[in-house]
Short mmCIF file of C-alpha atoms in Angstrom, two decimals:
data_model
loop_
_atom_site.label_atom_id
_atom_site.label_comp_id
_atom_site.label_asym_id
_atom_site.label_seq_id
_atom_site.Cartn_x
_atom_site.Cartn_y
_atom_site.Cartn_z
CA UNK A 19 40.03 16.85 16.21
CA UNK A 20 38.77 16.92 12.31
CA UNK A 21 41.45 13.96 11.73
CA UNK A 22 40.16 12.26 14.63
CA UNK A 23 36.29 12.11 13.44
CA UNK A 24 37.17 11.04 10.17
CA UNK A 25 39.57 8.18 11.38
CA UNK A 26 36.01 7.28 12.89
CA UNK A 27 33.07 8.20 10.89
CA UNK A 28 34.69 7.25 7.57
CA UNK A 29 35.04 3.33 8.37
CA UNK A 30 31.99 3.68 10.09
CA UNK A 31 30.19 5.42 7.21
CA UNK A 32 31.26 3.11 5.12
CA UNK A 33 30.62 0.10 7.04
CA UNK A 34 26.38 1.10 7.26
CA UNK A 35 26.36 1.75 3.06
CA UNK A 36 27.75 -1.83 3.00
CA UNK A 37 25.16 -3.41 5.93
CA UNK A 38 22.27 -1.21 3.96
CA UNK A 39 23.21 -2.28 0.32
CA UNK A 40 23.38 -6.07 1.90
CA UNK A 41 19.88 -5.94 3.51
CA UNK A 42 18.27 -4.15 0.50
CA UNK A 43 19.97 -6.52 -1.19
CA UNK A 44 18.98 -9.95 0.28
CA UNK A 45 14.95 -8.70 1.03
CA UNK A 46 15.04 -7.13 -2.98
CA UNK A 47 13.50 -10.97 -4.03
CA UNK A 48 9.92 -12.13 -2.23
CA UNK A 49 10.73 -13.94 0.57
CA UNK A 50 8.15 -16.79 2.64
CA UNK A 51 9.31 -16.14 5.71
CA UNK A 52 10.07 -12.42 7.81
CA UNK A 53 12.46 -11.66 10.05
CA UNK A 54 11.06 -11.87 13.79
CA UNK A 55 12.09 -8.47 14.15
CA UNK A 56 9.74 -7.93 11.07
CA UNK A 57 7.13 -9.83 13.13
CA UNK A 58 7.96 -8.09 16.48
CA UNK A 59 7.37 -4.40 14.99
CA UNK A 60 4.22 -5.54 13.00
CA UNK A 61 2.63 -6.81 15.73
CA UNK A 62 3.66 -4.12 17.91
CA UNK A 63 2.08 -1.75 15.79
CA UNK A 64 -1.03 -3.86 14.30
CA UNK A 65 -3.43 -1.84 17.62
CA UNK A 66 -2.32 1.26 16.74
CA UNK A 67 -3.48 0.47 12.68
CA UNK A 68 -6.48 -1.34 13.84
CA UNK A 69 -7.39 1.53 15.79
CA UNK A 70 -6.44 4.11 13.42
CA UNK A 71 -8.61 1.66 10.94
CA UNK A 72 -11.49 2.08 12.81
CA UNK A 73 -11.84 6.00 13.48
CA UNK A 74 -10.91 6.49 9.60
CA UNK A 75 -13.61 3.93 8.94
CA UNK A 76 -15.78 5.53 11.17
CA UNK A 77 -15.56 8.66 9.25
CA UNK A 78 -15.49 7.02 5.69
CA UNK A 79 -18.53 5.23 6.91
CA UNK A 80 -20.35 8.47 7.28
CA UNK A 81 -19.13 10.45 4.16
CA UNK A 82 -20.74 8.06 2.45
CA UNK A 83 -23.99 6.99 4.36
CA UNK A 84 -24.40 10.92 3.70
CA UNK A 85 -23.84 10.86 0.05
CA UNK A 86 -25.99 7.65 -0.03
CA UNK A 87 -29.11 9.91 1.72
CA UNK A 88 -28.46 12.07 -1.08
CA UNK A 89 -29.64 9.88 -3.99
CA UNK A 90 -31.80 7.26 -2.49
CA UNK A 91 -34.85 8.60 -4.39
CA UNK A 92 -33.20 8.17 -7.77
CA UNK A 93 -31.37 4.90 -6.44
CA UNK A 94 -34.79 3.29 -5.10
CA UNK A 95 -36.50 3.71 -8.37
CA UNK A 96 -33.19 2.00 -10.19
CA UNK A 97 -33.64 -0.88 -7.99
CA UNK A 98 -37.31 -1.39 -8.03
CA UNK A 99 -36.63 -2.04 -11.94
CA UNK A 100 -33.66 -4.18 -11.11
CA UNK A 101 -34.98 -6.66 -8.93
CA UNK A 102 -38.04 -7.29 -11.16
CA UNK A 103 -34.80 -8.28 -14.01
CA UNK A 104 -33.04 -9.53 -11.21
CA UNK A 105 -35.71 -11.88 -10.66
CA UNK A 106 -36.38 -13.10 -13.75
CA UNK A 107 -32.56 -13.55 -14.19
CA UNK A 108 -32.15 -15.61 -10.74
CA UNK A 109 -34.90 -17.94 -12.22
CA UNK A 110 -33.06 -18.44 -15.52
CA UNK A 111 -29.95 -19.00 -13.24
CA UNK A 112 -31.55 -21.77 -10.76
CA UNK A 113 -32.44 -23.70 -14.34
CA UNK A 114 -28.82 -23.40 -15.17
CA UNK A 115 -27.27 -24.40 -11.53
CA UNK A 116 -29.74 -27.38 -11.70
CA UNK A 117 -28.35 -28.06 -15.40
CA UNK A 118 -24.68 -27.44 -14.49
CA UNK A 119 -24.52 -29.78 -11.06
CA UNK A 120 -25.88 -32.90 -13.29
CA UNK A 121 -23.74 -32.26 -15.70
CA UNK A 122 -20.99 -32.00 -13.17
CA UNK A 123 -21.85 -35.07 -11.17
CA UNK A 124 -22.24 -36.92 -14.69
CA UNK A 125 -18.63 -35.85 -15.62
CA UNK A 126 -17.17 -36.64 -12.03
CA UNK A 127 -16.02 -32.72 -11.47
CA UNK A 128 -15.01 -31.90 -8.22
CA UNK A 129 -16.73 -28.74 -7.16
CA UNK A 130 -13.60 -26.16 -6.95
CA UNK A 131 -15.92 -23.57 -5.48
CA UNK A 132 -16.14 -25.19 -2.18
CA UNK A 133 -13.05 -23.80 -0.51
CA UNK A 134 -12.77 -23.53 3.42
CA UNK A 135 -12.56 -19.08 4.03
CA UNK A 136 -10.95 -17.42 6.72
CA UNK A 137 -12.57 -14.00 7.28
CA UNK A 138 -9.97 -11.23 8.12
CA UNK A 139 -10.30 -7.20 9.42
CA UNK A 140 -7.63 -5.24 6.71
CA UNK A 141 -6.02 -3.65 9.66
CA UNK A 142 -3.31 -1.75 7.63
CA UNK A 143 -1.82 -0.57 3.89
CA UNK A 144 1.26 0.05 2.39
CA UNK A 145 3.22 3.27 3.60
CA UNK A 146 4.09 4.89 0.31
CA UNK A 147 3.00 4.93 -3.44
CA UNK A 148 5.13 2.21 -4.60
CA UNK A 149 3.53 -0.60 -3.35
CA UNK A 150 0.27 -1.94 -3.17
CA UNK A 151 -0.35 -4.08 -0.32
CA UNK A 152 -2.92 -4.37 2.80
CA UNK A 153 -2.60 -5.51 5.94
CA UNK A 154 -5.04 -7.95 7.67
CA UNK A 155 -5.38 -9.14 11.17
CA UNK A 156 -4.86 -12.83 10.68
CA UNK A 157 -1.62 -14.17 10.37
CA UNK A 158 0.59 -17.52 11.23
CA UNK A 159 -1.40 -18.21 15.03
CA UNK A 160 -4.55 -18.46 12.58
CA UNK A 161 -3.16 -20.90 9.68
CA UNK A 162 -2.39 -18.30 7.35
CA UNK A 163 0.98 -18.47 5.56
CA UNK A 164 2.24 -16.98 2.29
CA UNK A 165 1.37 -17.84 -1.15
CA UNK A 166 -2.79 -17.98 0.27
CA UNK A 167 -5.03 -16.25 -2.35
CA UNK A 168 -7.32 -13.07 -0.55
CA UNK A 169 -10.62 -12.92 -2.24
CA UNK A 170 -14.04 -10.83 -1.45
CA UNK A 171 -17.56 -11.46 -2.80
CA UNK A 172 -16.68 -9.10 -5.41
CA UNK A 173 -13.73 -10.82 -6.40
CA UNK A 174 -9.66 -11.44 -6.05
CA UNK A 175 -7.65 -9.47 -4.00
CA UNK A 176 -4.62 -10.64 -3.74
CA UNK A 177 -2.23 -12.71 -2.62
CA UNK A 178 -0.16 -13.39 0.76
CA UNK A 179 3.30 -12.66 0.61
CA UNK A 180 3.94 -12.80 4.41
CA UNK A 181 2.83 -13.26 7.77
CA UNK A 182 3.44 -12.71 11.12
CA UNK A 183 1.93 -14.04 13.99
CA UNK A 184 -0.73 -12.12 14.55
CA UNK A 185 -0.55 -10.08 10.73
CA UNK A 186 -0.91 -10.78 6.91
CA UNK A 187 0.35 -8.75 4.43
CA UNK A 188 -1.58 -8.90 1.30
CA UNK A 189 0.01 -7.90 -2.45
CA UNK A 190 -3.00 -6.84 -3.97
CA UNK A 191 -3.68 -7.71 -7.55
CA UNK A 192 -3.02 -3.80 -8.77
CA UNK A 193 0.06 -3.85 -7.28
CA UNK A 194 3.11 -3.57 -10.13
CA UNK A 195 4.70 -7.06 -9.18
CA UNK A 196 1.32 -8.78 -9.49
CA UNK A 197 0.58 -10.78 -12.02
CA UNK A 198 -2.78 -13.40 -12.41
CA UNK A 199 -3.92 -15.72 -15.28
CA UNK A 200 -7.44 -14.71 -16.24
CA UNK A 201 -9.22 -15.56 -19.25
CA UNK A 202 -12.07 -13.85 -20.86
CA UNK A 203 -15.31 -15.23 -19.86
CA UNK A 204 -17.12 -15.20 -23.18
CA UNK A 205 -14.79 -16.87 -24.85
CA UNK A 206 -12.35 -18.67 -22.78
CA UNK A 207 -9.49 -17.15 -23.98
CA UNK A 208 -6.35 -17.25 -21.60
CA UNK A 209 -4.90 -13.75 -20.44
CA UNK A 210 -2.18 -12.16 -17.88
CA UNK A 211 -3.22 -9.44 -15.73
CA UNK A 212 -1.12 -7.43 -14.58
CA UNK A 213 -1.14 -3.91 -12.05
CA UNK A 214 1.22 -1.50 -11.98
CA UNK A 215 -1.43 1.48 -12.84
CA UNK A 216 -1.06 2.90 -9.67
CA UNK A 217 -3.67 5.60 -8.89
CA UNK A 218 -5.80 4.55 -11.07
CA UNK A 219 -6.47 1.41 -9.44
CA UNK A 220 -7.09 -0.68 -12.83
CA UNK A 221 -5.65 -3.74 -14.48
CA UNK A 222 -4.16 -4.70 -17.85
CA UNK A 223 -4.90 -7.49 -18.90
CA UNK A 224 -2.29 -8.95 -22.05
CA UNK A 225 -3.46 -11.78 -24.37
CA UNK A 226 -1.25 -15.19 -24.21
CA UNK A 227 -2.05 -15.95 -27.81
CA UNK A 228 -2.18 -14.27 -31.44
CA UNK A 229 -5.96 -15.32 -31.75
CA UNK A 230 -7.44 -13.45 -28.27
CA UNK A 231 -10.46 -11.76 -28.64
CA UNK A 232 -11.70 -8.59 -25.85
CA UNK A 233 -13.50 -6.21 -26.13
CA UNK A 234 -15.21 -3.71 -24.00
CA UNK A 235 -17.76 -4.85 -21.34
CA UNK A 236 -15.92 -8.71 -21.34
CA UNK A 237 -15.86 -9.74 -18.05
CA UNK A 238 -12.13 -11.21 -17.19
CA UNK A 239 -12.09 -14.39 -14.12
CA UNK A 240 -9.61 -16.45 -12.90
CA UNK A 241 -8.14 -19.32 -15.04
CA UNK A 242 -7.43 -21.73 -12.06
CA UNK A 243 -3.50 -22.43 -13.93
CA UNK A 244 -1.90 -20.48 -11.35
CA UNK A 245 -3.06 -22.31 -8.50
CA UNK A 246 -3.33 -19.65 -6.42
CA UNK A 247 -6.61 -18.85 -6.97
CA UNK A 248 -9.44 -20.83 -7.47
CA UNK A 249 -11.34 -21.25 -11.06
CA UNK A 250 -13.76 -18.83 -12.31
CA UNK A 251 -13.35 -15.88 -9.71
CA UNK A 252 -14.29 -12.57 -10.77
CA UNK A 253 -11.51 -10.40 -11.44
CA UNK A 254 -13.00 -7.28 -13.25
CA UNK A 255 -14.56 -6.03 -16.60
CA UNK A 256 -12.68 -4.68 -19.63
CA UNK A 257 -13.41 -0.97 -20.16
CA UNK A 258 -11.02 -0.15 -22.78
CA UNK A 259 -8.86 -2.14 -25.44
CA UNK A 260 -5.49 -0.25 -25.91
CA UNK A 261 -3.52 -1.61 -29.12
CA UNK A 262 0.41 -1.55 -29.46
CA UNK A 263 2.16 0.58 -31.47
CA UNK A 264 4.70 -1.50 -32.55
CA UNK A 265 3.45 -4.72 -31.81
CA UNK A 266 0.51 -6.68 -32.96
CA UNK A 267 -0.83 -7.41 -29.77
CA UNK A 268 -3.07 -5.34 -27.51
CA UNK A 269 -3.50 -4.74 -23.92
CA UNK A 270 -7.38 -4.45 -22.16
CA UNK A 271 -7.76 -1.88 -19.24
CA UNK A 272 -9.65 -3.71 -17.02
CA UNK A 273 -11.47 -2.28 -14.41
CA UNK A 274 -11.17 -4.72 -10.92
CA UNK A 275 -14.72 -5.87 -9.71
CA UNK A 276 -13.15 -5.02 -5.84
CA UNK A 277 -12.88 -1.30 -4.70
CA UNK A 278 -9.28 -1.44 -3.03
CA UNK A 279 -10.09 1.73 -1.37
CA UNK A 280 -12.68 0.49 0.61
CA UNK A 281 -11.67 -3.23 1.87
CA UNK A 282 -12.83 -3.72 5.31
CA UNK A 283 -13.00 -7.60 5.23
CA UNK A 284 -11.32 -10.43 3.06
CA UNK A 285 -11.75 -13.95 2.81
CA UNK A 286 -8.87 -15.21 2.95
CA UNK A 287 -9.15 -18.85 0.98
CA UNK A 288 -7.43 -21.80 3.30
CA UNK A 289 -6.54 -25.24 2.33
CA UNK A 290 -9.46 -27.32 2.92
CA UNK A 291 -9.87 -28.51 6.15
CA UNK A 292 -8.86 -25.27 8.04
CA UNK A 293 -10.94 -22.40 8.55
CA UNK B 21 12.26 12.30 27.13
CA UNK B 22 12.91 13.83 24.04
CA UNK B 23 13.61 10.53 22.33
CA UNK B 24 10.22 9.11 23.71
CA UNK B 25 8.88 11.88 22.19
CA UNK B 26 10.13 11.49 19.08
CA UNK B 27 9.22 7.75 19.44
CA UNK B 28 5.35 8.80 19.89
CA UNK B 29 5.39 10.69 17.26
CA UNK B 30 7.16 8.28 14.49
CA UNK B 31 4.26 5.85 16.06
CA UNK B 32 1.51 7.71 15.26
CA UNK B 33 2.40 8.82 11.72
CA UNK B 34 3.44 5.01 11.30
CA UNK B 35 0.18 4.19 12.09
CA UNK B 36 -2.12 6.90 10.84
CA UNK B 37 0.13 6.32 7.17
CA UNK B 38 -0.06 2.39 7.37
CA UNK B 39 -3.97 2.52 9.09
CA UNK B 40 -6.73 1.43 6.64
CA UNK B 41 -8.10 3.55 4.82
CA UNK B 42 -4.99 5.51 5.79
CA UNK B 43 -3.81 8.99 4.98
CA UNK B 44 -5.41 9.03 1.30
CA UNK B 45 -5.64 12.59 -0.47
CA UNK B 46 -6.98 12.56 -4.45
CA UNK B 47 -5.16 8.67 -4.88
CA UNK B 48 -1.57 10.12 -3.03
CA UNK B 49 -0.54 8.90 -0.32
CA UNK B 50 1.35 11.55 1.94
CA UNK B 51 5.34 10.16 3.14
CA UNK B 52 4.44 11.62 6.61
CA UNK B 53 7.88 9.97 8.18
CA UNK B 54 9.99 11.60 5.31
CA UNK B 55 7.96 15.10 6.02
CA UNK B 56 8.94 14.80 9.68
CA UNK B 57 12.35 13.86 9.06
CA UNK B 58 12.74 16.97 6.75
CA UNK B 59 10.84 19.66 9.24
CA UNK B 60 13.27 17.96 12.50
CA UNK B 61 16.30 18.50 9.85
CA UNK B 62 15.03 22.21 9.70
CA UNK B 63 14.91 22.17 13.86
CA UNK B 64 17.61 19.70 14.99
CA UNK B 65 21.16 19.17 14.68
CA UNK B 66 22.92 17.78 11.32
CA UNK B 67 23.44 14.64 13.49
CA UNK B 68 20.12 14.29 15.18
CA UNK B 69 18.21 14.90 12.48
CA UNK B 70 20.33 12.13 10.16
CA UNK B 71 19.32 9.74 13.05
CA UNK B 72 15.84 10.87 13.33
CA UNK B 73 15.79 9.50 9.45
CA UNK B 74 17.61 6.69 9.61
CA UNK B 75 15.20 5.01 12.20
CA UNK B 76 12.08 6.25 11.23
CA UNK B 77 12.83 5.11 7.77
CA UNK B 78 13.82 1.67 8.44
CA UNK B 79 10.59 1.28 10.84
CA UNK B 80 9.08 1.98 7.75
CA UNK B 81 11.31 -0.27 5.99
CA UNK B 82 10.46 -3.40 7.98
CA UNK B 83 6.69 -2.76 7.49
CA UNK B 84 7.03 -2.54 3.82
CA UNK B 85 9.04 -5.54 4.28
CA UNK B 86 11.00 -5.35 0.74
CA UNK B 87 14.47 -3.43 -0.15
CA UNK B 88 15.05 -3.24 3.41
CA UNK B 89 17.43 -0.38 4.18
CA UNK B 90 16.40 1.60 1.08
CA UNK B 91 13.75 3.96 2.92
CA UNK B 92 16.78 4.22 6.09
CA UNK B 93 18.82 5.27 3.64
CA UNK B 94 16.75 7.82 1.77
CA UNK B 95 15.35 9.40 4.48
CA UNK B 96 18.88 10.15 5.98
CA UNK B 97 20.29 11.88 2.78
CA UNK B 98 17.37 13.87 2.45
CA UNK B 99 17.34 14.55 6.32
CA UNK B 100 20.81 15.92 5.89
CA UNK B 101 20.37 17.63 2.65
CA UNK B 102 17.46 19.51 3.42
CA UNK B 103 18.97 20.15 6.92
CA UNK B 104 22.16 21.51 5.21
CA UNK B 105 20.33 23.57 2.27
CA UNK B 106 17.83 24.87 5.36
CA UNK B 107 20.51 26.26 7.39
CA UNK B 108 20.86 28.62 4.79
CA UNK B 109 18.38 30.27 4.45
CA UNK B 110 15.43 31.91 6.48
CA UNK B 111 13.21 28.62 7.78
CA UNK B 112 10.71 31.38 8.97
CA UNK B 113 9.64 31.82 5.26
CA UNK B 114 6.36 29.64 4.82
CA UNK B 115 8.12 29.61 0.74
CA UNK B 116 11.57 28.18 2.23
CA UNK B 117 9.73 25.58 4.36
CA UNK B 118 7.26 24.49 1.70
CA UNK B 119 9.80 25.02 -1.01
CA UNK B 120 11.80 22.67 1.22
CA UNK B 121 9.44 19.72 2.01
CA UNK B 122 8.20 19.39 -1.63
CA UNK B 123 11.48 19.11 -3.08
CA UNK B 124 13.11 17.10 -0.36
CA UNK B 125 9.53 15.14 -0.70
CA UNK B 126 10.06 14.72 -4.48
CA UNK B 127 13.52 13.85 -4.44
CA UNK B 128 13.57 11.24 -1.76
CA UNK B 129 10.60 9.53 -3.94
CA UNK B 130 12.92 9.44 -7.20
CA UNK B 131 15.92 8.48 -4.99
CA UNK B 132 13.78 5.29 -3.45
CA UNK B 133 12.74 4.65 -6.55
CA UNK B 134 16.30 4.77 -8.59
CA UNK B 135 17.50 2.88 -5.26
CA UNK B 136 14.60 0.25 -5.91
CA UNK B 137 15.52 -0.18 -9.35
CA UNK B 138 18.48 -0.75 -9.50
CA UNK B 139 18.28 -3.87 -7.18
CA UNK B 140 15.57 -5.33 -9.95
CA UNK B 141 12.13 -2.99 -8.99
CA UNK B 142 10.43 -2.16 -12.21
CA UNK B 143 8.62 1.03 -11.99
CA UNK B 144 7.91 2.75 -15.64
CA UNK B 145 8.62 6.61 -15.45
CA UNK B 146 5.37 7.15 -17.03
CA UNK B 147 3.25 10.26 -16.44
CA UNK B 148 1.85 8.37 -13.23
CA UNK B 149 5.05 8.05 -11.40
CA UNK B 150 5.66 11.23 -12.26
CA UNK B 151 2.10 12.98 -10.64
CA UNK B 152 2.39 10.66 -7.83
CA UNK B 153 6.14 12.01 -7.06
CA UNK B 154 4.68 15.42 -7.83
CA UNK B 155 1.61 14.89 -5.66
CA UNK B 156 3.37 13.45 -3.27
CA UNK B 157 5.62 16.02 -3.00
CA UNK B 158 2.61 19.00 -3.07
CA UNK B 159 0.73 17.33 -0.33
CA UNK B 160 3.65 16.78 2.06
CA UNK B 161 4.94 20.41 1.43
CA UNK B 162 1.03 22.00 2.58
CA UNK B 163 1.14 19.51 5.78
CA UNK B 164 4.62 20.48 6.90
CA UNK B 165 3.41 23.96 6.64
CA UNK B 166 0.54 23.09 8.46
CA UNK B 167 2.25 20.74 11.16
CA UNK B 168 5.54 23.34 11.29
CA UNK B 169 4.79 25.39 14.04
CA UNK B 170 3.12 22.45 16.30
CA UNK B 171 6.32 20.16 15.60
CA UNK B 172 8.46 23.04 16.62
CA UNK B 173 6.55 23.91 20.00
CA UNK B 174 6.89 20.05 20.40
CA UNK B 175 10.01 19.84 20.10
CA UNK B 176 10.80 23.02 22.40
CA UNK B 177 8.76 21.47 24.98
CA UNK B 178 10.31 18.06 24.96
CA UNK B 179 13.87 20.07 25.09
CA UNK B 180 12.73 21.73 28.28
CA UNK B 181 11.24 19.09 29.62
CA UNK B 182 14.63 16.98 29.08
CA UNK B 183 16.72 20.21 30.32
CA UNK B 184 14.43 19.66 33.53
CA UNK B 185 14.96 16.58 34.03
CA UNK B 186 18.99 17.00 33.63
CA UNK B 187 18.92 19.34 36.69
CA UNK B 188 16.58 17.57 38.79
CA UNK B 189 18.06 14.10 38.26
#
């Protein structure tokens, strides 16, 4: 009987470590396209995480409409004094915006800014600690295919690394394998950032030459090289400049301008043409 | 019946783990197919319970979408070597079953992980990877002694409720 089972489950044993190292294997390098079975079972499952997506947001939603009750006093009195600087600031602003599209119609620019958005519901997240990615209900039906940038008003987001008909998944920017070319926005100096912090949901930034300057409070956007994302996006603000110990270089904690626990809605940007 | 119900159940964690916001407790995310594979390697068969992880590992797999096969795989050692360890000792014991979980929890995270990269996945062993595993670990061990005792009156329905069917046709 014993001989008989391991005449069978041996081969057989051995044949699913061989089918399992060969899948992990081939899907171990990004890939444009998914499987359709891929598709099938995220699609399948997209109501259930929509649904689940709205009860937890239902809750979420009140935890904090609670804690917002709680310092509305204090915050009312901040924002009183920041909309009189607010103010003042917009008017200094609609001087420059007047000043910058002349001098962008006299230097023929084309306005990068103007890019067609798809709005999308983030439906679903990664299962497990190791990856950082969302899920949002647009996907191939709707235009959206892989290599699309996902941005909010806040900032970037991420990137598309597949879709399905009905689904996107998103590889957020703090995710390890992520990597975006910023620079620093008071001084145009070109950097990488990188994720891969994990919990704590921040950035590092690494300079691409000997001469970069940062330091804390610099406000890190998008350098438009990667064409991914478009020029000048907000990305997030340098809180702490960590040098090397046995290097000359540094590395900036930056702090992403877009809460990742909290994305309801992305904007997902399209080619032009297609929203 | 009893594989529907299984089926509902690997659903529902699916989707209350994969659900925005999601399953979120101090920054960890709880592995709530890997915790239900261990407690049904507790209950089930060495068998059953290696098949219960296998599939509910590579749904997860083809949601992730990347090492495909690597979660499958994980969750079926650990589903047998928890089952195995488990069998020997009193799973009454709310220390055994935590015990159990949190270390079957934590080891399946550093096994994924090793699995992950070794086929190119770079993931520093920092103090981070090391809380999350922890943390991980901790959260899916007070859950499964939470969700123990409804899993196993669960399960002991869905076995009667198969047994009736059997003898009714």
């Amino acid at each position: 009987m014993l001989d008989r089972l391991l005449r069978w489950k041996v081969p057989l044993i051995i044949l699913l470590v061989l089918i399992l190292v060969g899948t992990i294997h081939y899907t171990s390098v990004p890939r444009r396209e998914i499987s359709k079975l891929e598709g099938l079972w995220r699609d399948m499952l997209s109501p259930f995480q929509w649904t689940v997506s709205k009860v937890g947001g239902f809750f979420q939603n009140q935890v904090a409409e609670i804690n917002r009750w709680r310092g509305l006093k204090e915050r009312n009195d901040e924002l009183e004094e920041r909309v009189v600087q607010l103010e003042a600031e917009v008017f200094t602003l609609r001087n420059y915006r007047r000043e910058n599209e002349w001098l962008r119609e006299a230097l023929d620019f084309r306005d990068e800014g103007n890019h067609a958005l798809l709005v999308a519901e983030v439906i679903g997240r990664s299962p497990s600690n190791w990856e950082s990615t969302i899920v949002v209900n647009k996907g191939q039906s709707h235009g959206v295919v892989s290599g699309m940038a996902v941005v909010t008003n806040a900032g970037i987001v991420g990137t598309v690394i597949n879709s399905s008909s009905y689904t996107s998944t998103v590889l957020l920017i703090v995710d390890a394998q992520s990597a975006t070319g910023g620079l620093v926005q008071s001084s145009g100096d070109l950097v990488l950032v990188e994720g891969g912090q994990m919990d704590q949901g921040t950035l590092l930034a690494r300079p691409l030459s000997r001469d970069t300057s940062v330091e804390v409070g610099d406000v890190i956007v998008t350098s438009g090289l990667s064409r991914i994302y478009p020029k000048n996006l907000p990305i997030g603000e340098v809180v702490a400049v960590e040098s090397r110990q046995y290097d000359l270089s540094f590395a900036a904690v930056v702090q992403p301008f877009v809460d990742f626990t909290r994305l309801e809605y992305v904007l997902i940007v399209m080619p032009q043409g297609e929203s | 019946m009893k594989h529907v119900g299984y089926g509902i159940i690997v659903l529902l964690a699916l989707a209350l783990q994969t659900g925005s916001p999601g399953l979120v407790i101090l920054g960890f995310r709880p592995e709530l197919l890997l915790l239900f594979s261990l407690i049904f390697a507790m209950l089930e068969q060495p068998g059953g319970a290696a098949g219960f992880g296998f599939v509910s590992g590579l749904l997860q797999d083809l949601i992730v979408g990347q090492f495909i096969g690597l979660y499958a795989g994980t969750y079926l050692l650990m589903a047998i070597l928890v089952g195995f360890v488990t069998k020997r000792l009193y799973r009454e014991n709310l220390l055994v079953r935590f015990s159990a979980i949190f270390v079957g929890t934590a080891l399946g995270q550093m096994l994924y992980l090793l699995g992950a990269a070794s086929f190119g996945f770079s993931s520093p062993w920092s103090w981070i990877t090391w809380s999350a595993i922890l943390g991980t670990g901790l959260f899916n061990g007070l859950i499964g002694v939470l969700v123990y005792r409804p899993l196993v009156a669960i399960n002991r329905h869905l076995i009667y409720l198969d047994e009736l069917l059997k003898r009714t046709g």
